[in-house]
CSV table of C-alpha atoms in Angstrom, one decimal:
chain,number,residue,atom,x,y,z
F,1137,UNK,CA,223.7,216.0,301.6
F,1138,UNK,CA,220.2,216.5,299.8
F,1139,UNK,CA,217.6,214.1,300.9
F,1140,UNK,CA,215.2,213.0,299.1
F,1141,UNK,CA,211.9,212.9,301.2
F,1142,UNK,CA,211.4,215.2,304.5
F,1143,UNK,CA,211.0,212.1,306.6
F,1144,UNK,CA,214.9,211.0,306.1
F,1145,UNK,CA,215.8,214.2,306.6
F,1146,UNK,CA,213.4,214.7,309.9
F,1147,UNK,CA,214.9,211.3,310.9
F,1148,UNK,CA,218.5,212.1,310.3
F,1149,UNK,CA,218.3,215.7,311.9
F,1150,UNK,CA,216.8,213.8,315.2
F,1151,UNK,CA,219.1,211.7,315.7
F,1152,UNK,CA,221.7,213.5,314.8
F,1153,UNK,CA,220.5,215.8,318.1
F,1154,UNK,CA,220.3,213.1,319.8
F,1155,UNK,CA,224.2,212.1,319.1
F,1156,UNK,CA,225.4,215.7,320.3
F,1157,UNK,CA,222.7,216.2,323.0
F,1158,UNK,CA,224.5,212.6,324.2
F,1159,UNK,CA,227.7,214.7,325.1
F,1160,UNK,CA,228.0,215.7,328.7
F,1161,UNK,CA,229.3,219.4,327.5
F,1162,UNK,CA,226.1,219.8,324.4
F,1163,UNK,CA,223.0,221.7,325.7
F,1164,UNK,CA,219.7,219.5,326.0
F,1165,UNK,CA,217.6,217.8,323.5
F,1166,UNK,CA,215.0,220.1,323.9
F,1167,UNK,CA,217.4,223.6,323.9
F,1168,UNK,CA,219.1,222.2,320.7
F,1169,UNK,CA,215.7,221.5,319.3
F,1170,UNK,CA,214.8,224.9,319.7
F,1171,UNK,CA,217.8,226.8,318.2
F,1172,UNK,CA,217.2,224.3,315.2
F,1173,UNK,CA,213.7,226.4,314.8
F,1174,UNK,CA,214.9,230.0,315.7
F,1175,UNK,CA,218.0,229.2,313.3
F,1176,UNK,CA,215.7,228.0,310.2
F,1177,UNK,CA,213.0,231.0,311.1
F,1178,UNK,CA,215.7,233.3,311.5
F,1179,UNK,CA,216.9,232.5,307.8
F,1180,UNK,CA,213.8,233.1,306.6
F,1181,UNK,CA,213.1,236.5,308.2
F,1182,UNK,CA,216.3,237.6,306.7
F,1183,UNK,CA,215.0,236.6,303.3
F,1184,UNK,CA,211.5,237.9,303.8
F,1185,UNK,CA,212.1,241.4,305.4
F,1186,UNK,CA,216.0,241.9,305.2
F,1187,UNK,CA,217.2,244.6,307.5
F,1188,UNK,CA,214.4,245.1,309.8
F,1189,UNK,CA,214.8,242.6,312.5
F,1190,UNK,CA,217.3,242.9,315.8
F,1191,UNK,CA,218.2,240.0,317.2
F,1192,UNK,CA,218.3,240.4,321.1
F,1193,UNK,CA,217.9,238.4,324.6
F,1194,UNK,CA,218.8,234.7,325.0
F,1195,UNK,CA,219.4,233.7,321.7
F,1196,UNK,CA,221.7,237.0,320.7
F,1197,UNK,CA,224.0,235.5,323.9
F,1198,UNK,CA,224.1,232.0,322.2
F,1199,UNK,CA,225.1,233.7,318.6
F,1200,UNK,CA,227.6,235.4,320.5
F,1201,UNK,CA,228.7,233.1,323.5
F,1202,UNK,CA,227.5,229.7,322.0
F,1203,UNK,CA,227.4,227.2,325.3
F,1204,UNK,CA,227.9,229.5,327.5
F,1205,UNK,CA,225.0,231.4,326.9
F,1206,UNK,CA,221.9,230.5,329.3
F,1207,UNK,CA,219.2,228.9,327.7
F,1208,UNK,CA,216.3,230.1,326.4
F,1209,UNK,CA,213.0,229.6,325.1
F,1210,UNK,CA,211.7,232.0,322.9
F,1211,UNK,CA,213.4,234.2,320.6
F,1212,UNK,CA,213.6,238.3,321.5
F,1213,UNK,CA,213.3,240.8,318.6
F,1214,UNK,CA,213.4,244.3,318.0
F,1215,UNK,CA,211.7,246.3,315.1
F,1216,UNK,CA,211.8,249.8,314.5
F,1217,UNK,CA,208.6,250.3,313.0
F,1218,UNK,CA,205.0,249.3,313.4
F,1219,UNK,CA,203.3,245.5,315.0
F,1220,UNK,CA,201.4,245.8,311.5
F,1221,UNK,CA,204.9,246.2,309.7
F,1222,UNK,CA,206.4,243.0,311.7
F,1223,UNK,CA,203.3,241.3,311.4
F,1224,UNK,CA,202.8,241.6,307.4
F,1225,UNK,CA,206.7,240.0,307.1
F,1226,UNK,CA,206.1,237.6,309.4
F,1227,UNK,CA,202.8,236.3,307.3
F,1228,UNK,CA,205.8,236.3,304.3
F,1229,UNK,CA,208.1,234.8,306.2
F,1230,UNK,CA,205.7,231.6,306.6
F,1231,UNK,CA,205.7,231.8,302.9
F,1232,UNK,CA,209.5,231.5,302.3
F,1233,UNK,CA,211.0,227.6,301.0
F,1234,UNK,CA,214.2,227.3,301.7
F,1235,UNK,CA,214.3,223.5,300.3
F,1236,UNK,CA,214.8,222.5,304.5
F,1237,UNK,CA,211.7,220.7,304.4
F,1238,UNK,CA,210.6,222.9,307.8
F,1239,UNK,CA,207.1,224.6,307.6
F,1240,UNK,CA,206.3,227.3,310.2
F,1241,UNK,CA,202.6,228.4,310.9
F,1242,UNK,CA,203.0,231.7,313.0
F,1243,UNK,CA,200.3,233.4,314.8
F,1244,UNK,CA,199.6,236.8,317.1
F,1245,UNK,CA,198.9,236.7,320.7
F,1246,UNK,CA,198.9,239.3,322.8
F,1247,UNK,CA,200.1,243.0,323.5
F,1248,UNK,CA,202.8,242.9,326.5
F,1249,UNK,CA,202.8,245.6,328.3
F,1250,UNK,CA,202.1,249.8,327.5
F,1251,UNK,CA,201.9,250.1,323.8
F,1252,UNK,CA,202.9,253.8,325.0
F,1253,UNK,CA,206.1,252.4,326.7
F,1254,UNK,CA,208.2,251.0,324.6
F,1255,UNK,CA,205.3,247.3,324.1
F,1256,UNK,CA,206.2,244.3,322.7
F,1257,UNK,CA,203.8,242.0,321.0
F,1258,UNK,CA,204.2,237.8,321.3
F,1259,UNK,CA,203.3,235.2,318.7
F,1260,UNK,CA,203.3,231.5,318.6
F,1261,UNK,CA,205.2,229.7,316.1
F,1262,UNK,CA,204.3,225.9,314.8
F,1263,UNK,CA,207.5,224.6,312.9
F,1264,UNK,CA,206.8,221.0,311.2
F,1265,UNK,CA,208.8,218.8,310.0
F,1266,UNK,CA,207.6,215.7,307.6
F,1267,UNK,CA,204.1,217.2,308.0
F,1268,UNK,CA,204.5,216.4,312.0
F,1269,UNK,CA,204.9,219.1,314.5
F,1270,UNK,CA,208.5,219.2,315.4
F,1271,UNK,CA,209.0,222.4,318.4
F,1272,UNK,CA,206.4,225.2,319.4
F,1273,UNK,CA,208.3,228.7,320.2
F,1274,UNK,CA,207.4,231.9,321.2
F,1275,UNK,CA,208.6,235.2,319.5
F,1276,UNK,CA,208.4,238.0,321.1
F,1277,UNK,CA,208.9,241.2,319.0
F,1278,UNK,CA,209.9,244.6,320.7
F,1279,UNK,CA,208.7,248.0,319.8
F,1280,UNK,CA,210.0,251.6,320.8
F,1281,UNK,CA,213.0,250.6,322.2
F,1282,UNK,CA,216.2,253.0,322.0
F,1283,UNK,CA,218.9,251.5,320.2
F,1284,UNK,CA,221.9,253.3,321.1
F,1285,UNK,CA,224.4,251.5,318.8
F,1286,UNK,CA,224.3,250.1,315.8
F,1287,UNK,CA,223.5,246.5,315.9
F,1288,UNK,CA,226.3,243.8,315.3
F,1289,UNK,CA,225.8,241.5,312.4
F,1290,UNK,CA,226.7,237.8,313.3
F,1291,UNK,CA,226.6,234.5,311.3
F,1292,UNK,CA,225.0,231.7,312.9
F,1293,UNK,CA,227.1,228.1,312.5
F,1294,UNK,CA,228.0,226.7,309.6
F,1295,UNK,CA,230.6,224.9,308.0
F,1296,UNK,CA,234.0,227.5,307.8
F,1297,UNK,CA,236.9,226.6,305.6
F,1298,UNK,CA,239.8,226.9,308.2
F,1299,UNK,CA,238.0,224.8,310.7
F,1300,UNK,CA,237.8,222.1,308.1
F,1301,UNK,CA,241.1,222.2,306.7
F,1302,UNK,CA,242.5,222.1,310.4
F,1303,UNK,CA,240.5,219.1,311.2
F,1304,UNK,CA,241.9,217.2,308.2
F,1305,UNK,CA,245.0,218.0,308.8
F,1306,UNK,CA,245.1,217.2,312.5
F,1307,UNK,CA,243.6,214.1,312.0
F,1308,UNK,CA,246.3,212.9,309.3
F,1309,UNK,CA,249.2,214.0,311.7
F,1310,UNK,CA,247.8,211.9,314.5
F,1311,UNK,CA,247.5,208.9,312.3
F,1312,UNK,CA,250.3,208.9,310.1
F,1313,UNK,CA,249.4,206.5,308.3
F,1314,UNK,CA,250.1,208.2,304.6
F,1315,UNK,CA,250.1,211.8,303.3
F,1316,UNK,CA,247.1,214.3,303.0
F,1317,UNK,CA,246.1,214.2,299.4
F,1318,UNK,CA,245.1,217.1,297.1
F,1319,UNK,CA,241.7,215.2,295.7
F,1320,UNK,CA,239.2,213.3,297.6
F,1321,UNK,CA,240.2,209.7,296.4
F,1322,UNK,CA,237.7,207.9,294.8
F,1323,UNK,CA,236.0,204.9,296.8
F,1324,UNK,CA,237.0,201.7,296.1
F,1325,UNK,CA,235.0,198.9,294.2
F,1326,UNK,CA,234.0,197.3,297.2
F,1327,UNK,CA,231.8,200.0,298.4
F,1328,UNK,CA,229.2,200.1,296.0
F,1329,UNK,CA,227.0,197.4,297.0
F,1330,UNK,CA,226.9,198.7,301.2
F,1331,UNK,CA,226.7,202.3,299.8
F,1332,UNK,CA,223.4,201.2,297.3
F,1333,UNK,CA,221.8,200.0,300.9
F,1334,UNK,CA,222.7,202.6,303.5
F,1335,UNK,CA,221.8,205.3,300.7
F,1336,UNK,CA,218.4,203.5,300.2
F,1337,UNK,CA,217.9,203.2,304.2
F,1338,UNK,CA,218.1,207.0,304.4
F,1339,UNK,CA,216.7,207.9,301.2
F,1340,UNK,CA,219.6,209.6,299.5
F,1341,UNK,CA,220.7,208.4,295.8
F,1342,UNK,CA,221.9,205.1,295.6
F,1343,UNK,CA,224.0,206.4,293.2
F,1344,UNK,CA,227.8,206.2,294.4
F,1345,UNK,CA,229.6,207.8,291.7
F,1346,UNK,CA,226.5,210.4,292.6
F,1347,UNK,CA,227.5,210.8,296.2
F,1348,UNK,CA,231.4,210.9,295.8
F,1349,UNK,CA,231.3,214.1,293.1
F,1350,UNK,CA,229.0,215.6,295.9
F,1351,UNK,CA,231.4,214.7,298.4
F,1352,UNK,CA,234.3,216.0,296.3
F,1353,UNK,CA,232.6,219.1,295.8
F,1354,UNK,CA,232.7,219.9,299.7
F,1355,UNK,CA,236.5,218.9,300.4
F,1356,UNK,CA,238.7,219.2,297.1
F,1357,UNK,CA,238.8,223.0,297.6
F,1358,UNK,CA,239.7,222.7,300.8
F,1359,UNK,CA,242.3,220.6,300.8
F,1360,UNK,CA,243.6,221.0,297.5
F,1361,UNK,CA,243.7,225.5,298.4
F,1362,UNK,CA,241.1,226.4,295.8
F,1363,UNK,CA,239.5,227.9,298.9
F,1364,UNK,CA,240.1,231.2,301.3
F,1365,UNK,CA,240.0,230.2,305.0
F,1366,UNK,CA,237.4,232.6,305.2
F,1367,UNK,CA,235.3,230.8,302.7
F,1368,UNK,CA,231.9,229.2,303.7
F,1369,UNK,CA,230.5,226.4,302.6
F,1370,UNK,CA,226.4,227.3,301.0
F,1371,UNK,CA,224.4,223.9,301.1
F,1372,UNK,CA,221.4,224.9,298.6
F,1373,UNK,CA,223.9,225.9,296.4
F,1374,UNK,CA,226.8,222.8,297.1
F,1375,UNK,CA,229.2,225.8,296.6
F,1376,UNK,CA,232.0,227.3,298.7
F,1377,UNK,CA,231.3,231.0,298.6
F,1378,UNK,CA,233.6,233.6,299.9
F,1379,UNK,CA,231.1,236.3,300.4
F,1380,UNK,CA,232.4,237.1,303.9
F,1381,UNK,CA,230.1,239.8,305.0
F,1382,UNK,CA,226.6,238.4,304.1
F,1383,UNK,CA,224.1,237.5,306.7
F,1384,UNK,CA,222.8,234.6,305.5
F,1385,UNK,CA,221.5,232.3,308.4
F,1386,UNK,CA,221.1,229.3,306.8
């Protein structure tokens, strides 16, 4: 779903925290907020500076162990270069749009510890949202370290073909009711009017013919098998894309 100002989306992303920080099981408001930034800042490092940044600490657990993994509240990287390198992408990464409406303002603190030992270097980062300050975080980037193995590359969450499909189809064995069908059938007469007002509420187009081809888009390759299991669905691009290995974050 594209919104159309960053206000409905900043009010749709908060509540939609809000709904899964709700669950007994979901980590708090305030952790989910923050994986929200690292995730979005995350995307754009990997666009500004590809291949130079190591994931590490906290949030390297919660790519890897998810809820299990204890909280955290600043995100641990690793460079194998220079502060001035990590620095100069950083300055680009500020500069990346990603068309998530999230602005981040990022600057450099202080040295921690022995620049001769292996130092790492923290900065501050501002992310807004809707021109409103939505989380402060703290990055601290580590220099010198010995990397004994290769890194792993791992893809943050997103929206996985199989998972979908199986949710479908569970959900139409437990009910019954009629078969699973190839298309996404289209919405009936009645909804156009309640559509036209919810869709205005959030700022989306009113348009309902507009907002079912988008829908179709999304699940008549999944449950029709134009899809791989191991596809992954690309929002800025509406596609399904079965480039497996990239690291796109976002």
């Amino acid at each position: 779903m594209r919104y159309l100002s960053a206000e409905a989306f900043r009010t749709a992303l908060e509540e939609r925290l809000q709904r899964v920080a709700a669950d007994g099981d979901s980590p708090s408001l305030g952790r989910l907020r923050k994986l929200v930034v690292f995730e979005r800042l995350l995307a754009r490092l990997l666009i500004a500076a590809p291949d130079r940044w190591i994931v590490k600490g906290g949030v390297a657990l919660d790519l890897r162990l998810g809820d299990r993994a204890r909280t955290t509240n600043d995100l641990d990287l690793a460079r194998r270069d220079s502060v001035e390198a990590a620095t100069a992408d950083l300055i680009a990464a500020q500069a990346v749009n990603l068309d998530d409406y999230f602005e981040f303002t990022i600057d450099r603190t202080e040295l921690l510890g022995d620049a001769d030992e292996g130092a790492a270097v923290r900065y501050r980062v501002k992310a807004e949202l809707a021109g409103r300050r939505f989380e402060h975080v703290v990055v601290d980037i580590g220099f010198g370290d010995p990397f004994p193995a290769d890194p792993d590359l791992l893809t943050g969450p997103d929206f996985l073909a199989v998972r979908l499909r199986r949710a479908i189809r569970e959900t139409f064995e437990h009910r019954s009711s009629h078969a699973l069908p190839t298309k996404l059938p289209p919405p009936p007469d009645g909804w156009t009017i309640p559509y036209r007002k919810i869709a205005r509420e959030i700022e989306i187009d009113p348009d309902i013919a507009a907002g079912y081809r988008s829908a179709a888009e999304f699940i008549d390759p999944v449950i029709d098998g134009g899809v791989s299991d191991s596809a992954r669905w690309d929002p800025r691009r509406s596609i399904w894309s079965v480039e497996e290995t990239s690291p796109n974050m976002g």
